[in-house]
PDB file of C-alpha atoms in Angstrom:
ATOM      1  CA  PRO A  11       7.088 -64.356 -52.308  1.00  0.00           C
ATOM      2  CA  ILE A  12       9.275 -67.526 -52.280  1.00  0.00           C
ATOM      3  CA  ALA A  13       6.199 -69.609 -51.162  1.00  0.00           C
ATOM      4  CA  PHE A  14       4.675 -68.610 -54.737  1.00  0.00           C
ATOM      5  CA  GLN A  15       6.278 -70.165 -57.739  1.00  0.00           C
ATOM      6  CA  ARG A  16       7.891 -67.742 -59.291  1.00  0.00           C
ATOM      7  CA  GLY A  17       9.008 -66.734 -63.249  1.00  0.00           C
ATOM      8  CA  SER A  18      10.630 -65.269 -65.496  1.00  0.00           C
ATOM      9  CA  GLY A  19       7.262 -62.347 -65.744  1.00  0.00           C
ATOM     10  CA  SER A  20       8.545 -61.786 -62.173  1.00  0.00           C
ATOM     11  CA  PHE A  21      12.063 -62.112 -62.773  1.00  0.00           C
ATOM     12  CA  ASN A  22      11.927 -58.892 -65.417  1.00  0.00           C
ATOM     13  CA  ARG A  23      10.056 -57.090 -62.878  1.00  0.00           C
ATOM     14  CA  HIS A  24      12.534 -57.818 -59.612  1.00  0.00           C
ATOM     15  CA  ARG A  25      15.684 -56.485 -62.684  1.00  0.00           C
ATOM     16  CA  LYS A  26      13.467 -53.652 -63.516  1.00  0.00           C
ATOM     17  CA  GLY A  27      13.883 -52.097 -59.757  1.00  0.00           C
ATOM     18  CA  SER A  28      17.364 -53.741 -59.291  1.00  0.00           C
ATOM     19  CA  ASN A  29      20.270 -51.273 -58.533  1.00  0.00           C
ATOM     20  CA  SER A  30      22.934 -53.361 -58.143  1.00  0.00           C
ATOM     21  CA  GLY A  31      26.851 -52.890 -59.549  1.00  0.00           C
ATOM     22  CA  ALA A  32      27.556 -54.021 -63.157  1.00  0.00           C
ATOM     23  CA  PRO A  33      28.874 -58.307 -62.882  1.00  0.00           C
ATOM     24  CA  GLY A  34      31.264 -57.046 -64.688  1.00  0.00           C
ATOM     25  CA  SER A  35      33.187 -54.071 -62.492  1.00  0.00           C
ATOM     26  CA  PRO A  36      35.793 -54.105 -60.333  1.00  0.00           C
ATOM     27  CA  ARG A  37      33.941 -53.503 -56.948  1.00  0.00           C
ATOM     28  CA  SER A  38      31.908 -56.434 -57.409  1.00  0.00           C
ATOM     29  CA  MET A  39      34.336 -58.744 -58.334  1.00  0.00           C
ATOM     30  CA  ALA A  40      36.395 -57.681 -55.975  1.00  0.00           C
ATOM     31  CA  ALA A  41      33.256 -58.020 -53.904  1.00  0.00           C
ATOM     32  CA  ARG A  42      32.784 -61.667 -55.049  1.00  0.00           C
ATOM     33  CA  ARG A  43      36.590 -62.375 -54.082  1.00  0.00           C
ATOM     34  CA  ARG A  44      36.427 -61.367 -50.854  1.00  0.00           C
ATOM     35  CA  ARG A  45      33.899 -63.990 -49.915  1.00  0.00           C
ATOM     36  CA  SER A  46      35.193 -66.913 -51.560  1.00  0.00           C
ATOM     37  CA  THR A  47      35.295 -69.505 -48.740  1.00  0.00           C
ATOM     38  CA  ILE A  48      32.404 -69.285 -46.227  1.00  0.00           C
ATOM     39  CA  GLU A  49      34.382 -69.026 -42.981  1.00  0.00           C
ATOM     40  CA  HIS A  50      35.253 -65.805 -43.532  1.00  0.00           C
ATOM     41  CA  ASN A  51      31.966 -64.753 -44.249  1.00  0.00           C
ATOM     42  CA  VAL A  52      29.416 -63.344 -41.256  1.00  0.00           C
ATOM     43  CA  HIS A  53      27.332 -66.225 -39.460  1.00  0.00           C
ATOM     44  CA  ILE A  54      23.940 -65.817 -37.674  1.00  0.00           C
ATOM     45  CA  GLU A  55      22.741 -68.784 -35.609  1.00  0.00           C
ATOM     46  CA  THR A  56      19.860 -69.526 -33.016  1.00  0.00           C
ATOM     47  CA  PHE A  57      19.359 -71.438 -30.247  1.00  0.00           C
ATOM     48  CA  LYS A  58      16.613 -72.752 -27.499  1.00  0.00           C
ATOM     49  CA  LEU A  59      18.015 -72.476 -23.930  1.00  0.00           C
ATOM     50  CA  ARG A  60      16.693 -74.314 -20.926  1.00  0.00           C
ATOM     51  CA  ASP A  61      15.351 -73.921 -17.805  1.00  0.00           C
ATOM     52  CA  GLU A  62      19.224 -73.145 -15.876  1.00  0.00           C
ATOM     53  CA  GLN A  63      20.222 -71.384 -19.237  1.00  0.00           C
ATOM     54  CA  LYS A  64      17.435 -68.828 -19.078  1.00  0.00           C
ATOM     55  CA  GLU A  65      18.200 -68.477 -15.280  1.00  0.00           C
ATOM     56  CA  LYS A  66      21.555 -67.298 -15.825  1.00  0.00           C
ATOM     57  CA  MET A  67      20.820 -64.903 -18.612  1.00  0.00           C
ATOM     58  CA  ASP A  68      18.073 -63.476 -16.844  1.00  0.00           C
ATOM     59  CA  ASP A  69      20.960 -62.535 -14.009  1.00  0.00           C
ATOM     60  CA  PRO A  70      21.398 -58.580 -15.268  1.00  0.00           C
ATOM     61  CA  ASP A  71      25.318 -58.897 -14.002  1.00  0.00           C
ATOM     62  CA  PHE A  72      25.735 -62.516 -15.942  1.00  0.00           C
ATOM     63  CA  ILE A  73      24.780 -60.907 -19.363  1.00  0.00           C
ATOM     64  CA  ARG A  74      26.625 -58.214 -18.625  1.00  0.00           C
ATOM     65  CA  LYS A  75      29.982 -59.687 -18.678  1.00  0.00           C
ATOM     66  CA  LEU A  76      29.039 -62.358 -20.820  1.00  0.00           C
ATOM     67  CA  ARG A  77      27.968 -60.241 -23.599  1.00  0.00           C
ATOM     68  CA  ASN A  78      31.220 -57.395 -22.975  1.00  0.00           C
ATOM     69  CA  ASP A  79      33.545 -61.268 -23.215  1.00  0.00           C
ATOM     70  CA  PHE A  80      31.445 -61.709 -26.179  1.00  0.00           C
ATOM     71  CA  THR A  81      33.102 -59.446 -28.158  1.00  0.00           C
ATOM     72  CA  ASN A  82      35.923 -60.915 -29.617  1.00  0.00           C
ATOM     73  CA  PHE A  83      33.805 -63.185 -31.507  1.00  0.00           C
ATOM     74  CA  GLY A  84      30.501 -61.054 -32.447  1.00  0.00           C
ATOM     75  CA  SER A  85      27.766 -60.366 -30.525  1.00  0.00           C
ATOM     76  CA  PHE A  86      23.850 -61.618 -29.602  1.00  0.00           C
ATOM     77  CA  THR A  87      20.758 -61.407 -28.658  1.00  0.00           C
ATOM     78  CA  TYR A  88      18.572 -62.924 -25.899  1.00  0.00           C
ATOM     79  CA  ASP A  89      15.006 -63.326 -26.085  1.00  0.00           C
ATOM     80  CA  ALA A  90      13.769 -63.633 -22.794  1.00  0.00           C
ATOM     81  CA  MET A  91       9.883 -64.296 -23.317  1.00  0.00           C
ATOM     82  CA  ASN A  92      11.256 -67.162 -26.810  1.00  0.00           C
ATOM     83  CA  ARG A  93      13.528 -68.488 -24.509  1.00  0.00           C
ATOM     84  CA  THR A  94      16.508 -67.675 -27.138  1.00  0.00           C
ATOM     85  CA  VAL A  95      19.928 -66.509 -28.444  1.00  0.00           C
ATOM     86  CA  GLY A  96      21.034 -65.528 -31.584  1.00  0.00           C
ATOM     87  CA  ILE A  97      24.411 -65.181 -31.926  1.00  0.00           C
ATOM     88  CA  VAL A  98      26.058 -62.632 -34.507  1.00  0.00           C
ATOM     89  CA  LEU A  99      30.091 -63.630 -35.354  1.00  0.00           C
ATOM     90  CA  ILE A 100      32.698 -61.946 -36.885  1.00  0.00           C
ATOM     91  CA  ALA A 101      33.377 -65.006 -39.112  1.00  0.00           C
ATOM     92  CA  GLN A 102      32.157 -68.482 -39.304  1.00  0.00           C
ATOM     93  CA  LYS A 103      35.170 -69.880 -39.354  1.00  0.00           C
ATOM     94  CA  MET A 104      34.870 -68.314 -35.383  1.00  0.00           C
ATOM     95  CA  ARG A 105      31.848 -71.037 -34.511  1.00  0.00           C
ATOM     96  CA  LYS A 106      33.647 -73.596 -32.560  1.00  0.00           C
ATOM     97  CA  THR A 107      35.433 -71.447 -29.847  1.00  0.00           C
ATOM     98  CA  ALA A 108      32.574 -68.934 -30.037  1.00  0.00           C
ATOM     99  CA  PHE A 109      30.815 -72.384 -28.920  1.00  0.00           C
ATOM    100  CA  ILE A 110      33.312 -73.423 -26.571  1.00  0.00           C
ATOM    101  CA  PHE A 111      33.338 -70.001 -25.325  1.00  0.00           C
ATOM    102  CA  LEU A 112      29.239 -70.324 -24.726  1.00  0.00           C
ATOM    103  CA  GLU A 113      29.401 -74.062 -23.446  1.00  0.00           C
ATOM    104  CA  LYS A 114      31.762 -73.262 -20.388  1.00  0.00           C
ATOM    105  CA  ARG A 115      29.074 -70.253 -18.931  1.00  0.00           C
ATOM    106  CA  LEU A 116      26.387 -71.849 -20.301  1.00  0.00           C
ATOM    107  CA  GLY A 117      26.553 -75.155 -19.955  1.00  0.00           C
ATOM    108  CA  SER A 118      25.187 -78.137 -23.323  1.00  0.00           C
ATOM    109  CA  ILE A 119      24.010 -75.978 -26.158  1.00  0.00           C
ATOM    110  CA  GLU A 120      21.834 -78.049 -28.054  1.00  0.00           C
ATOM    111  CA  THR A 121      21.841 -76.814 -31.863  1.00  0.00           C
ATOM    112  CA  ASN A 122      19.981 -79.579 -33.568  1.00  0.00           C
ATOM    113  CA  ARG A 123      22.440 -80.095 -35.910  1.00  0.00           C
ATOM    114  CA  PRO A 124      23.971 -83.803 -35.629  1.00  0.00           C
ATOM    115  CA  ASP A 125      26.748 -83.589 -33.093  1.00  0.00           C
ATOM    116  CA  ASP A 126      30.008 -83.536 -34.657  1.00  0.00           C
ATOM    117  CA  GLU A 127      28.472 -80.455 -36.829  1.00  0.00           C
ATOM    118  CA  LYS A 128      29.729 -77.958 -34.259  1.00  0.00           C
ATOM    119  CA  SER A 129      32.487 -77.228 -36.380  1.00  0.00           C
ATOM    120  CA  ASN A 130      34.150 -74.224 -38.065  1.00  0.00           C
ATOM    121  CA  GLY A 131      33.570 -75.544 -41.692  1.00  0.00           C
ATOM    122  CA  PRO A 132      31.032 -74.514 -44.573  1.00  0.00           C
ATOM    123  CA  ILE A 133      27.733 -75.769 -44.302  1.00  0.00           C
ATOM    124  CA  LYS A 134      26.550 -78.451 -46.363  1.00  0.00           C
ATOM    125  CA  ILE A 135      23.824 -78.579 -48.102  1.00  0.00           C
ATOM    126  CA  ASN A 136      22.130 -81.661 -50.339  1.00  0.00           C
ATOM    127  CA  GLY A 137      23.703 -83.501 -53.592  1.00  0.00           C
ATOM    128  CA  GLY A 138      26.653 -85.026 -51.353  1.00  0.00           C
ATOM    129  CA  ALA A 139      28.232 -82.113 -49.196  1.00  0.00           C
ATOM    130  CA  GLY A 140      27.287 -83.508 -45.986  1.00  0.00           C
ATOM    131  CA  PRO A 141      24.474 -84.268 -43.552  1.00  0.00           C
ATOM    132  CA  MET A 142      21.562 -82.035 -43.243  1.00  0.00           C
ATOM    133  CA  LEU A 143      19.353 -80.846 -40.423  1.00  0.00           C
ATOM    134  CA  LYS A 144      17.532 -82.937 -38.518  1.00  0.00           C
ATOM    135  CA  GLN A 145      13.300 -82.954 -39.134  1.00  0.00           C
ATOM    136  CA  GLY A 146      14.924 -79.127 -41.014  1.00  0.00           C
ATOM    137  CA  ASP A 147      15.396 -77.474 -44.224  1.00  0.00           C
ATOM    138  CA  GLN A 148      17.631 -76.049 -46.219  1.00  0.00           C
ATOM    139  CA  ARG A 149      17.596 -73.388 -48.943  1.00  0.00           C
ATOM    140  CA  ARG A 150      20.296 -71.533 -50.821  1.00  0.00           C
ATOM    141  CA  PHE A 151      20.159 -68.410 -52.745  1.00  0.00           C
ATOM    142  CA  LEU A 152      21.908 -67.093 -55.743  1.00  0.00           C
ATOM    143  CA  LEU A 153      23.218 -62.900 -54.467  1.00  0.00           C
ATOM    144  CA  THR A 154      23.163 -60.274 -56.589  1.00  0.00           C
ATOM    145  CA  ASP A 155      26.153 -57.939 -56.216  1.00  0.00           C
ATOM    146  CA  MET A 156      24.200 -56.011 -54.229  1.00  0.00           C
ATOM    147  CA  GLN A 157      22.539 -58.815 -52.220  1.00  0.00           C
ATOM    148  CA  LEU A 158      26.000 -59.775 -51.090  1.00  0.00           C
ATOM    149  CA  GLU A 159      27.766 -56.350 -50.641  1.00  0.00           C
ATOM    150  CA  VAL A 160      24.717 -56.077 -47.621  1.00  0.00           C
ATOM    151  CA  LEU A 161      25.158 -59.114 -46.303  1.00  0.00           C
ATOM    152  CA  SER A 162      28.331 -58.635 -46.091  1.00  0.00           C
ATOM    153  CA  SER A 163      27.524 -56.226 -43.134  1.00  0.00           C
ATOM    154  CA  THR A 164      27.965 -57.591 -39.664  1.00  0.00           C
ATOM    155  CA  GLN A 165      25.559 -54.607 -38.667  1.00  0.00           C
ATOM    156  CA  PHE A 166      22.878 -55.455 -40.864  1.00  0.00           C
ATOM    157  CA  MET A 167      23.271 -59.530 -39.569  1.00  0.00           C
ATOM    158  CA  GLN A 168      22.560 -57.901 -36.595  1.00  0.00           C
ATOM    159  CA  GLN A 169      18.916 -56.288 -37.072  1.00  0.00           C
ATOM    160  CA  ILE A 170      18.138 -59.794 -39.018  1.00  0.00           C
ATOM    161  CA  VAL A 171      18.745 -62.236 -36.499  1.00  0.00           C
ATOM    162  CA  GLN A 172      16.557 -59.694 -33.667  1.00  0.00           C
ATOM    163  CA  ASP A 173      13.976 -61.126 -36.554  1.00  0.00           C
ATOM    164  CA  PHE A 174      13.695 -64.028 -35.882  1.00  0.00           C
ATOM    165  CA  THR A 175      12.980 -66.234 -33.720  1.00  0.00           C
ATOM    166  CA  HIS A 176      14.419 -69.691 -33.908  1.00  0.00           C
ATOM    167  CA  PHE A 177      15.388 -70.672 -37.360  1.00  0.00           C
ATOM    168  CA  GLY A 178      18.655 -72.194 -37.319  1.00  0.00           C
ATOM    169  CA  THR A 179      21.661 -70.323 -39.602  1.00  0.00           C
ATOM    170  CA  LEU A 180      22.427 -68.316 -42.211  1.00  0.00           C
ATOM    171  CA  ASN A 181      25.443 -67.453 -43.823  1.00  0.00           C
ATOM    172  CA  VAL A 182      26.913 -66.893 -47.010  1.00  0.00           C
ATOM    173  CA  HIS A 183      28.968 -69.258 -49.112  1.00  0.00           C
ATOM    174  CA  GLU A 184      30.435 -68.015 -52.302  1.00  0.00           C
ATOM    175  CA  ASP A 185      27.566 -66.818 -54.721  1.00  0.00           C
ATOM    176  CA  GLU A 186      25.145 -68.174 -52.597  1.00  0.00           C
ATOM    177  CA  LEU A 187      23.262 -67.050 -49.172  1.00  0.00           C
ATOM    178  CA  VAL A 188      22.253 -70.831 -47.000  1.00  0.00           C
ATOM    179  CA  LEU A 189      19.156 -71.153 -44.837  1.00  0.00           C
ATOM    180  CA  GLU A 190      19.247 -73.303 -42.210  1.00  0.00           C
ATOM    181  CA  SER A 191      15.570 -74.084 -41.030  1.00  0.00           C
ATOM    182  CA  TYR A 192      15.403 -76.335 -37.598  1.00  0.00           C
ATOM    183  CA  LYS A 193      12.353 -76.702 -38.351  1.00  0.00           C
ATOM    184  CA  ARG A 194      10.366 -76.829 -42.112  1.00  0.00           C
ATOM    185  CA  SER A 195       7.650 -75.259 -40.682  1.00  0.00           C
ATOM    186  CA  ARG A 196       9.061 -72.321 -40.560  1.00  0.00           C
ATOM    187  CA  THR A 197      10.983 -72.507 -43.350  1.00  0.00           C
ATOM    188  CA  ILE A 198       8.926 -69.590 -45.617  1.00  0.00           C
ATOM    189  CA  ALA A 199       8.394 -67.085 -42.607  1.00  0.00           C
ATOM    190  CA  ALA A 200      12.036 -67.006 -42.304  1.00  0.00           C
ATOM    191  CA  CYS A 201      12.613 -66.079 -46.355  1.00  0.00           C
ATOM    192  CA  GLN A 202       9.912 -63.903 -46.033  1.00  0.00           C
ATOM    193  CA  LYS A 203      11.095 -62.373 -43.661  1.00  0.00           C
ATOM    194  CA  LEU A 204      14.810 -62.348 -45.150  1.00  0.00           C
ATOM    195  CA  GLU A 205      13.500 -60.826 -48.578  1.00  0.00           C
ATOM    196  CA  ARG A 206      11.249 -57.570 -46.828  1.00  0.00           C
ATOM    197  CA  ARG A 207      15.523 -56.751 -46.117  1.00  0.00           C
ATOM    198  CA  LEU A 208      16.841 -58.303 -49.153  1.00  0.00           C
ATOM    199  CA  GLY A 209      14.352 -57.573 -52.617  1.00  0.00           C
ATOM    200  CA  ALA A 210      13.883 -60.787 -54.115  1.00  0.00           C
ATOM    201  CA  LEU A 211      15.596 -64.213 -53.358  1.00  0.00           C
ATOM    202  CA  TRP A 212      16.200 -66.749 -56.247  1.00  0.00           C
ATOM    203  CA  THR A 213      17.393 -69.911 -56.527  1.00  0.00           C
ATOM    204  CA  VAL A 214      19.324 -71.475 -59.489  1.00  0.00           C
ATOM    205  CA  GLU A 215      16.588 -73.492 -60.349  1.00  0.00           C
ATOM    206  CA  GLU A 216      14.445 -70.714 -60.399  1.00  0.00           C
ATOM    207  CA  ILE A 217      17.363 -68.609 -62.370  1.00  0.00           C
ATOM    208  CA  ALA A 218      17.478 -71.420 -65.074  1.00  0.00           C
ATOM    209  CA  GLN A 219      13.958 -71.698 -65.957  1.00  0.00           C
ATOM    210  CA  CYS A 220      13.636 -67.953 -66.219  1.00  0.00           C
ATOM    211  CA  MET A 221      16.774 -67.919 -68.804  1.00  0.00           C
ATOM    212  CA  SER A 222      14.963 -71.107 -70.219  1.00  0.00           C
ATOM    213  CA  ASP A 223      11.911 -69.337 -71.019  1.00  0.00           C
ATOM    214  CA  LEU A 224      13.536 -66.168 -72.714  1.00  0.00           C
ATOM    215  CA  GLY A 225      15.793 -68.218 -75.077  1.00  0.00           C
ATOM    216  CA  CYS A 226      19.144 -68.263 -73.561  1.00  0.00           C
ATOM    217  CA  SER A 227      21.731 -71.478 -74.520  1.00  0.00           C
ATOM    218  CA  GLU A 228      21.432 -74.495 -72.695  1.00  0.00           C
ATOM    219  CA  ASP A 229      25.661 -73.414 -71.896  1.00  0.00           C
ATOM    220  CA  ASP A 230      24.189 -70.454 -70.791  1.00  0.00           C
ATOM    221  CA  ILE A 231      22.055 -71.916 -68.321  1.00  0.00           C
ATOM    222  CA  GLU A 232      24.753 -73.827 -66.971  1.00  0.00           C
ATOM    223  CA  SER A 233      27.253 -71.623 -66.509  1.00  0.00           C
ATOM    224  CA  ARG A 234      27.401 -70.034 -62.948  1.00  0.00           C
ATOM    225  CA  ALA A 235      29.006 -66.960 -64.631  1.00  0.00           C
ATOM    226  CA  GLU A 236      26.512 -66.395 -66.871  1.00  0.00           C
ATOM    227  CA  GLN A 237      23.567 -67.152 -64.190  1.00  0.00           C
ATOM    228  CA  LEU A 238      24.943 -64.479 -62.208  1.00  0.00           C
ATOM    229  CA  LYS A 239      25.083 -62.343 -65.038  1.00  0.00           C
ATOM    230  CA  PHE A 240      21.778 -63.046 -65.974  1.00  0.00           C
ATOM    231  CA  LEU A 241      20.575 -62.354 -62.167  1.00  0.00           C
ATOM    232  CA  ASN A 242      22.890 -58.977 -62.302  1.00  0.00           C
ATOM    233  CA  GLY A 243      21.459 -57.576 -65.966  1.00  0.00           C
TER     234      GLY A 243
END
């Protein structure tokens, strides 16, 4: 599980059970090219409802019409008990227009992201790529070819969003799964739920450490292509 420190021993056990495609196969290379930019990837996000928004969502006629009208963007789930909505967008690039659509019907939506972040651009992570979430947490995991293929499915993402109450956003950026938790206290639980559906998730740092433990060269350890080969091997 993500909550614990892992090394090359547990990585080797993970690889023995892996059934992912060969890293250099035409299918896997094509899959990575298709997902080279985040704006074309499936995107899920959850947010809390205010009292007046919950009252609207509890109206069967309102939610039926909203669900039908939202199909151009994707789909959503409504959790009345936890007062949350989870949206599954066909593509990340639809995020801005989807939220405009929802806010016209529900009023202003609080996503716990900086005010200027309700945009279509990729989720920005540490290292000069953009602002962090307020009181939140962000994790990135390198994906196997099989995990990439699974995560390209809107149906699979609809299943995932039902696992979460209010954790933040989840999408794929190039070769990585990007998880944003609105609350750090929920990050580990979110990662554990993802691993139950996707299998072991490994950060770049964990992969690099395993490669080092197994005697790989420094050049290979720093190469994204070699990291992916090692992960899929």
